[in-house]
XYZ file of C-alpha atoms in Angstrom:
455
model
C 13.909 -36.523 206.424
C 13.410 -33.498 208.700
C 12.774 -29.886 207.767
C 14.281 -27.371 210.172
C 11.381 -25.098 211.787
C 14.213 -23.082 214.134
C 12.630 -19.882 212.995
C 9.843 -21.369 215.272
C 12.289 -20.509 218.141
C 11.660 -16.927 219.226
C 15.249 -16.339 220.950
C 17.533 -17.200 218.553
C 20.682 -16.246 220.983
C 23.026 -19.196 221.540
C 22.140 -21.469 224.489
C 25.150 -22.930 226.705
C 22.064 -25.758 227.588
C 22.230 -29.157 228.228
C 19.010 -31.582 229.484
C 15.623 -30.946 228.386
C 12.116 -31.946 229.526
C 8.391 -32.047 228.758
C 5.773 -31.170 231.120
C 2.011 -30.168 230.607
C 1.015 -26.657 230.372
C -2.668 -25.529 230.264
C -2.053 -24.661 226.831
C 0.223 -27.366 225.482
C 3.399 -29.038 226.597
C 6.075 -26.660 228.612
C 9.877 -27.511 227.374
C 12.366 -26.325 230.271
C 15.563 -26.183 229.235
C 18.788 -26.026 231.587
C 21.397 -23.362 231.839
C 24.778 -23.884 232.816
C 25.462 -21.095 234.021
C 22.618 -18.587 231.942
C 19.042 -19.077 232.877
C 16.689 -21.845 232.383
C 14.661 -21.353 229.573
C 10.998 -22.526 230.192
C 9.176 -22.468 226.322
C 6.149 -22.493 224.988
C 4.404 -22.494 222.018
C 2.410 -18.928 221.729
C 1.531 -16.849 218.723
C 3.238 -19.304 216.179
C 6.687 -20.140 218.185
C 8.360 -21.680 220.924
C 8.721 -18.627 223.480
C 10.596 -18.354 226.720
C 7.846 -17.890 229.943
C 10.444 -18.129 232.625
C 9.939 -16.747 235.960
C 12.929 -15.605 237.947
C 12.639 -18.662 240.277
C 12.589 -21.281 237.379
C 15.754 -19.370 235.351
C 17.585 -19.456 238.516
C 20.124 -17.803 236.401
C 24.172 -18.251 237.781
C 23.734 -21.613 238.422
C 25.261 -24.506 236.246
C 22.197 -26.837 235.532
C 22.620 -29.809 233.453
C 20.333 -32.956 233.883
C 16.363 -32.340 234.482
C 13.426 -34.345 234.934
C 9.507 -33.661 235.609
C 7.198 -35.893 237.911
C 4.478 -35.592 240.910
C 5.988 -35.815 243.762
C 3.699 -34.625 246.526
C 0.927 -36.295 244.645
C -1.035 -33.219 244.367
C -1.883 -33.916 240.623
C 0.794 -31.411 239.038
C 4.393 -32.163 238.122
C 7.420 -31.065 240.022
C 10.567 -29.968 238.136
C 13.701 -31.102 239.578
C 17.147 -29.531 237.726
C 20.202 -30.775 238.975
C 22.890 -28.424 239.176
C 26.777 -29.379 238.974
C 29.850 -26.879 238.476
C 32.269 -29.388 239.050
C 33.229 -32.696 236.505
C 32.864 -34.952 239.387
C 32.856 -34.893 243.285
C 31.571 -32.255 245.418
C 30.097 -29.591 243.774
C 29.161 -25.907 245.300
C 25.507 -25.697 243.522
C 22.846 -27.645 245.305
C 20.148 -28.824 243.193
C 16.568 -26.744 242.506
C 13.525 -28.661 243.122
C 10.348 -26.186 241.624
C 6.960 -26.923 243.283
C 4.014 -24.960 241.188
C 2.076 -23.418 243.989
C 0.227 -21.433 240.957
C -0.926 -22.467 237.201
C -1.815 -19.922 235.022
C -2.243 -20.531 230.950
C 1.455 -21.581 229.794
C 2.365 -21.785 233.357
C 3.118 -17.619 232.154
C 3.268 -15.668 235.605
C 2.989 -19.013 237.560
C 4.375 -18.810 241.339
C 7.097 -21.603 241.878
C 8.857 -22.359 245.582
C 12.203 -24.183 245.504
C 11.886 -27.129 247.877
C 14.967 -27.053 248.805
C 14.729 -23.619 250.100
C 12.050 -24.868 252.995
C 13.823 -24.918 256.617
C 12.944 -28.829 256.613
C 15.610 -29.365 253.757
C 18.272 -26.652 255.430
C 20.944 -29.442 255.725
C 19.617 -31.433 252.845
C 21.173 -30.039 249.808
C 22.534 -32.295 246.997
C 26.402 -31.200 246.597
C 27.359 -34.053 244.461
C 28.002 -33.991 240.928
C 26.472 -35.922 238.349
C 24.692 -36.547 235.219
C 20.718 -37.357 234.542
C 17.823 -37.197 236.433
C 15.113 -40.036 236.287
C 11.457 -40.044 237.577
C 10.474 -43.406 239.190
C 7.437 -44.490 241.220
C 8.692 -47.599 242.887
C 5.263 -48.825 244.208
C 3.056 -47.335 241.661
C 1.055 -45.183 243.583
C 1.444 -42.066 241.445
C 3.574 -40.602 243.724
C 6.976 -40.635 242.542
C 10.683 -39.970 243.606
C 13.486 -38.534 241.656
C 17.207 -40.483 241.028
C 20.251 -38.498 240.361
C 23.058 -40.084 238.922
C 25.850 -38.747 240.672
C 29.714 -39.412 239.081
C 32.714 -39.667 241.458
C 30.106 -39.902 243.894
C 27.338 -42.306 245.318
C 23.920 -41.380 244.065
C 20.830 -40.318 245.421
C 17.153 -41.578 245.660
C 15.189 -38.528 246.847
C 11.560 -39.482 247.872
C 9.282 -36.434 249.031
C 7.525 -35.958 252.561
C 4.265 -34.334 252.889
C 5.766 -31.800 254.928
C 8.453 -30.866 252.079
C 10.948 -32.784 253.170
C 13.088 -34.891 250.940
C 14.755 -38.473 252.121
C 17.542 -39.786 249.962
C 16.327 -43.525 250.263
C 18.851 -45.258 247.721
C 19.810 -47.429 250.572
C 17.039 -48.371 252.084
C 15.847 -49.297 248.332
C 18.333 -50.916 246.998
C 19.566 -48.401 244.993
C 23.080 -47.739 245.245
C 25.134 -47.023 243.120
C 28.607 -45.374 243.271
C 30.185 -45.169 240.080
C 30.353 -42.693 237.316
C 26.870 -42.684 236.568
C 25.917 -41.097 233.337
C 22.553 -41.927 231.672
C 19.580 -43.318 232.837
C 16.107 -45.162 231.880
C 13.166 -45.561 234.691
C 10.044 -47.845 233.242
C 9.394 -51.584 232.449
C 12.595 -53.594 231.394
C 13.035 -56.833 233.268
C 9.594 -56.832 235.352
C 5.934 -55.066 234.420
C 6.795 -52.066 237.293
C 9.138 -49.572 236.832
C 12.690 -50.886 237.026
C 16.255 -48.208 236.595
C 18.835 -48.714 234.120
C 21.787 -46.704 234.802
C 24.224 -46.420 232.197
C 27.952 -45.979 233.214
C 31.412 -44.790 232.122
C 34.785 -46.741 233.551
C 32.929 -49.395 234.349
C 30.033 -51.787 234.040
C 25.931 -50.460 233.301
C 23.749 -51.089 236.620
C 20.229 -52.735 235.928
C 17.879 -52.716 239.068
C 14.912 -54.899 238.995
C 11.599 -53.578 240.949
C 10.350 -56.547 243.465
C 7.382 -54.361 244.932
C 9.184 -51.132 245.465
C 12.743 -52.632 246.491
C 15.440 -53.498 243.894
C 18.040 -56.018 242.892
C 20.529 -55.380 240.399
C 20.577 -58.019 237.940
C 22.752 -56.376 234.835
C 25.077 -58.979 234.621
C 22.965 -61.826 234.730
C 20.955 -60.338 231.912
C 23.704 -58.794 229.834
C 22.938 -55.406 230.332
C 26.280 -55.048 232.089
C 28.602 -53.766 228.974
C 31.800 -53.356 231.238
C 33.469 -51.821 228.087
C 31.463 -49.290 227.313
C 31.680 -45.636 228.088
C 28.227 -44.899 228.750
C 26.190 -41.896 227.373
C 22.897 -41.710 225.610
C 20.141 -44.578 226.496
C 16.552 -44.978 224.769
C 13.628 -47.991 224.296
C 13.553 -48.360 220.757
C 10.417 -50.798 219.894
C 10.809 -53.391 222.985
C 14.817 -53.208 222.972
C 17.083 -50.950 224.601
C 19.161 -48.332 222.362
C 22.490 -47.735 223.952
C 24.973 -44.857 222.462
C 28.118 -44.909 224.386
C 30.983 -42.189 224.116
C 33.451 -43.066 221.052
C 33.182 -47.211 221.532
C 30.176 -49.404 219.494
C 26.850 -48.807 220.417
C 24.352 -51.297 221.333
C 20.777 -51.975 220.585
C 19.909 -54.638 223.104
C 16.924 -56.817 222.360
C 15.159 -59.155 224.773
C 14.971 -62.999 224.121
C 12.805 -66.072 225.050
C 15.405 -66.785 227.859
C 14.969 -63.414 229.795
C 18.572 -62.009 228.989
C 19.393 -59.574 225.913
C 21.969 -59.617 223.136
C 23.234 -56.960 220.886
C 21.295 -56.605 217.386
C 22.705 -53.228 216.861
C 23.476 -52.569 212.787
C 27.350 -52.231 211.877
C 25.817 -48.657 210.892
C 24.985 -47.661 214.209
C 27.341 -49.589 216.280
C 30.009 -47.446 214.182
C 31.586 -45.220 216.843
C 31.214 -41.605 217.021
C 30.339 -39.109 220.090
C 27.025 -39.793 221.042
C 25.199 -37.383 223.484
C 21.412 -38.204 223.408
C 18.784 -40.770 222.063
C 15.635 -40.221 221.011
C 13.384 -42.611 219.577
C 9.824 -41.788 218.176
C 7.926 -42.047 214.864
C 8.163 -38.898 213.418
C 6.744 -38.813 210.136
C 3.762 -40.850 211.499
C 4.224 -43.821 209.120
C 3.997 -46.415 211.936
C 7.419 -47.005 212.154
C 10.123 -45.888 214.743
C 13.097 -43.653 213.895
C 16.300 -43.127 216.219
C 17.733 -40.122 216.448
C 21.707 -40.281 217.800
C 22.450 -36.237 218.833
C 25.993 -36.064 218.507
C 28.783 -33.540 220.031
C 30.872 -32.293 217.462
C 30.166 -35.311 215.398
C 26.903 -35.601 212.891
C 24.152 -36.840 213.837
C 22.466 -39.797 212.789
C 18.931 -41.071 212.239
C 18.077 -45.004 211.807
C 14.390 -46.190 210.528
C 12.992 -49.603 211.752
C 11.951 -51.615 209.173
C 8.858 -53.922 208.994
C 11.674 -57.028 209.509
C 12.712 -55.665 212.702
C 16.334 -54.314 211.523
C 17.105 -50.785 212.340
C 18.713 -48.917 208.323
C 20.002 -45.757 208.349
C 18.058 -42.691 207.234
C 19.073 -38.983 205.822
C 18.416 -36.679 208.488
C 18.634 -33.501 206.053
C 19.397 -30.272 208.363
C 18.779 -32.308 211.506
C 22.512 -33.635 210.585
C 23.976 -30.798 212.179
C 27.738 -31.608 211.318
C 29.151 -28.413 213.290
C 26.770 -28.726 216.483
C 27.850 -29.359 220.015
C 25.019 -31.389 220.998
C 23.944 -31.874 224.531
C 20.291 -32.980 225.165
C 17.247 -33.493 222.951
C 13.900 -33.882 223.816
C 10.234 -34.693 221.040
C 6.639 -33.474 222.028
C 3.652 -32.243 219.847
C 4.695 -28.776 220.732
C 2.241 -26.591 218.148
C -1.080 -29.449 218.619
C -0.737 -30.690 214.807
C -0.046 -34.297 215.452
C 3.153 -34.305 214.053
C 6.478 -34.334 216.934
C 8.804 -31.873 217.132
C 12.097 -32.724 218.007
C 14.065 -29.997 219.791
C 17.697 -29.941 220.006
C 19.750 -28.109 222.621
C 23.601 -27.225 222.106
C 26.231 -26.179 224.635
C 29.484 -28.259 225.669
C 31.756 -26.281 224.733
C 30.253 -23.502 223.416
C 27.174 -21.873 223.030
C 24.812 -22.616 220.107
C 20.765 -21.711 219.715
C 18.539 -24.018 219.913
C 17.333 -26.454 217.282
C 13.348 -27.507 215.383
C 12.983 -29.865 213.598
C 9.956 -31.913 212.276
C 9.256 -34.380 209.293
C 6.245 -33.590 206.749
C 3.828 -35.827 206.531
C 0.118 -36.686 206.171
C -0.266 -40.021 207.949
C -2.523 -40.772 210.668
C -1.749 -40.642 213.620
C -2.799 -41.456 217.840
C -1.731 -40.252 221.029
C -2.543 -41.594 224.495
C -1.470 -39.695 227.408
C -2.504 -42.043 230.574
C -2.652 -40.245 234.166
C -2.309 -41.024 237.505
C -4.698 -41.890 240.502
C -4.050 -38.066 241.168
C -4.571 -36.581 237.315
C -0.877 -36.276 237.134
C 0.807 -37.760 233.887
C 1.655 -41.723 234.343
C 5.061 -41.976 233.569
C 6.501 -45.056 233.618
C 2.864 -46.394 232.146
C 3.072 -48.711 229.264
C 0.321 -48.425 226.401
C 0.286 -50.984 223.599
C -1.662 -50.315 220.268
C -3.007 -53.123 218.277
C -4.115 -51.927 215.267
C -5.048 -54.126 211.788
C -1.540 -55.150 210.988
C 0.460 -54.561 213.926
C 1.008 -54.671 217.918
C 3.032 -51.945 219.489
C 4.212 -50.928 223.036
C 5.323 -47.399 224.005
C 6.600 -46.372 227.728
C 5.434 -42.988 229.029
C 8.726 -41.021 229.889
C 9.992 -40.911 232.811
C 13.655 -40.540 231.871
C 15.576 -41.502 228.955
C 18.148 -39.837 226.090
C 20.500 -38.326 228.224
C 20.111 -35.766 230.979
C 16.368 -35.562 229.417
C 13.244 -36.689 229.692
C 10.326 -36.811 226.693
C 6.394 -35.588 226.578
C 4.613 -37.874 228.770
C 2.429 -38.963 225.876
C 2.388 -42.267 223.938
C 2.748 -41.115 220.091
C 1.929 -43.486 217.696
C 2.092 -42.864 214.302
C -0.439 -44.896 211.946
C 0.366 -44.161 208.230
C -2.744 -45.517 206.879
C -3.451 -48.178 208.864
C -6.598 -48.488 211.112
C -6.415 -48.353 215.698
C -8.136 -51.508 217.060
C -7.515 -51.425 220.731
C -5.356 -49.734 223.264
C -4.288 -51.290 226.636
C -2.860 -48.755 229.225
C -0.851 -50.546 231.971
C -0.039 -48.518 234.853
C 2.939 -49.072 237.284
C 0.794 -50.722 239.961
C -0.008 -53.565 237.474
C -3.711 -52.482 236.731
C -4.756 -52.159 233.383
C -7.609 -50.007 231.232
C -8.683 -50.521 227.573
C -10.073 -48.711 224.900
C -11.744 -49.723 221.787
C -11.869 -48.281 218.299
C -10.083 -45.151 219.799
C -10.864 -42.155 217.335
C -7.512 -41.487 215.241
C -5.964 -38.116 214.905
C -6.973 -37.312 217.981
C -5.111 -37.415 221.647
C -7.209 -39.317 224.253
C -6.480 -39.104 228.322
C -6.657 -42.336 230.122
C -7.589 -41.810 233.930
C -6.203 -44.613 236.348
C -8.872 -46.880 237.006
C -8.667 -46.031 240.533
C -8.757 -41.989 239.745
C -12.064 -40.213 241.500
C -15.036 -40.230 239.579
C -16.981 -36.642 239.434
């Protein structure tokens, strides 16, 4: 199915990398892509490739960054980057975590000034020292101003919410969010309730599901069958309205929602087949108005599944994108060149280090793209948009963490083959909703939250 466009990558020296994420540029979508141990790599697409515009601050090379996620924080209308840095399998590490405030935009963020947060006096005693895994943006109250969870392993995590004055609160227990287990992947948007509720998927032991009741959570796993006890946690996706579970060596699950409120497993004996799953990705990439899901593999091939128009997932050639040799780590998708058509970027690293990896699917199909913001201009993720077009009704979730140690373009993709957009319904985390008629196809449209300042 895919073609490989690496060439598009203009360094071509092996990567040890591992999470990936997608933020606006003024020119196009940023990809920063941890180090552990070299520099962060901050790309972006200029003159015909993927180049690397990191500042000294953002490579923050020596430190061993592995899970990363991008959100607005302070509320200021610009995302935050937060990397989470870990030298250590589990327990206390010795790298604290970055948190990169953009004080300064220039065109592809090139030459921008960044501050580490957690270089202000306010944070002196606040450093994260505990190891873990992913990074998840989630607004609890939907008020566009979000906080970050880290999913720490062999230690509790952390809720960090953001002060005006710089300073960050871990809140997980005033929230409800505890957890302390060996927390490994995570999803942050709609999945029990219409606000933005946190899966957590874990190893040794059973997956966390916390329900948002305005802006405090319960955890309700179990009693939805979410809880997988079995399972060694890793990658973790919403593919369609289910959610796409890849676990290390065991059966993988694709979880699907019933009248009764609970889930069961409808994964295929194809993709419940166990092999070493590292991230998830699910998007439409040859714009034919049908999902694929992309299973990124460590020293294992990879594995692409189509959804069919009956609702079962069948398994599709990836071509190149197979990889059977790579030591996949993270994997993020965004329209990174502007031609309607994702990208999906592959980053290598376990145990080695590998370049990085393009891919795309040719096509000529039709496409839309909705990217919704917040009452601050910031992208909405967490937002749900639905397409209805003149066959079919579709729901995507803007981003805020999903895959593994990654996080996608904060953009609603919708591919439309040949079919015709009717209507789109944005519904932000605070419950309020906007809609758009006839929306022009092949084209991206920005949503403004219905309580955003009009100018």
């Amino acid at each position: 199915m895919f073609t490989d466009r690496s060439d598009a990558v203009a360094d071509e020296r092996p990567h040890r990398g591992y999470g990936v994420t997608v933020t606006p540029g003024q020119r196009g979508p940023c990809a920063l892509v941890t180090g552990y141990g070299p520099g962060n790599r901050l790309l972006s697409w200029r003159d015909g490739a993927l180049r690397d515009v990191a500042s000294p601050a953002v490579a923050d090379e020596g430190r061993h960054a592995i899970g990363v996620v991008a959100a607005d924080l302070d509320a200021d209308g610009r995302e935050e980057l937060y990397v989470h840095n870990t030298d250590e399998f589990d327990g206390r590490t010795r790298d604290t975590d970055l948190l990169l405030d953009p004080v300064e935009c220039s065109p592809d963020r090139k030459g921008a000034r960044w501050r580490d947060l957690y270089g202000l006096g306010v944070n002196a005693d606040r450093g994260n020292f505990r190891s873990g895994r992913s990074v998840a943006a989630l607004d609890r109250y939907g008020t566009g101003r979000y906080g970050v969870f880290v999913a720490s392993y062999g230690a509790p995590s952390r809720f960090y919410e953001l002060g005006d004055d710089g300073e960050l609160t871990d809140m997980s227990a005033a929230v409800g969010l505890e957890v302390d287990a060996c927390a490994r992947s995570l999803f942050a948007g709609p999945v029990v309730s219409e606000r933005m509720d946190l899966f957590v998927g874990v190893e040794r032991g059973p997956n966390r599901l916390f329900r948002n009741g305005s802006g405090h959570f319960e955890e309700v796993a179990g009693d939805v069958g979410l809880d997988d006890a079995e399972a060694d946690a890793r990658g973790v996706a919403m593919a369609d309205d289910a959610l796409a579970c890849g676990t290390w060596e065991g059966p993988n699950r694709i979880f699907e929602p019933v009248e009764d409120g609970t889930f069961v497993d409808v994964a295929p004996p194809e993709f419940t087949e166990p092999t070493r799953v590292r991230t998830l990705v699910c998007a439409d990439f040859d714009n034919d108005g049908r999902e694929e899901l992309f299973v990124h593999g460590l020293g294992a091939e990879n594995r692409l599944f189509r959804l069919t128009p009956e609702g079962e997932w069948d398994p599709l050639d990836p071509g190149p994108a197979r990889e059977p040799r790579g030591l996949g780590t993270g994997a993020s998708v965004a329209d990174f060149d502007g031609d309607g058509t994702l990208e999906l970027l592959l980053v290598h690293g376990e145990l080695a280090a590998q370049p990085l990896s393009l891919y795309a699917a040719e096509n000529d199909g039709d496409w839309l793209r909705i990217r919704p913001t917040t009452q601050y201009g910031a992208p909405a993720r967490g937002a749900a948009v639905t397409l209805e077009t003149d066959e079919w009704t579709r729901t995507r979730v803007v981003c805020a963490g999903s895959g593994y140690l990654c996080q996608m373009e904060p953009v609603a993709h919708f591919g439309l083959g040949e079919l015709t957009p009717e209507r789109v319904t944005v519904r932000w985390p605070d419950g309020r909703e906007a809609t758009m008629e006839r929306p022009a196809e092949r084209a991206e449209h920005e949503v403004p939250h219905p309580m955003a300042p009009r100018f």
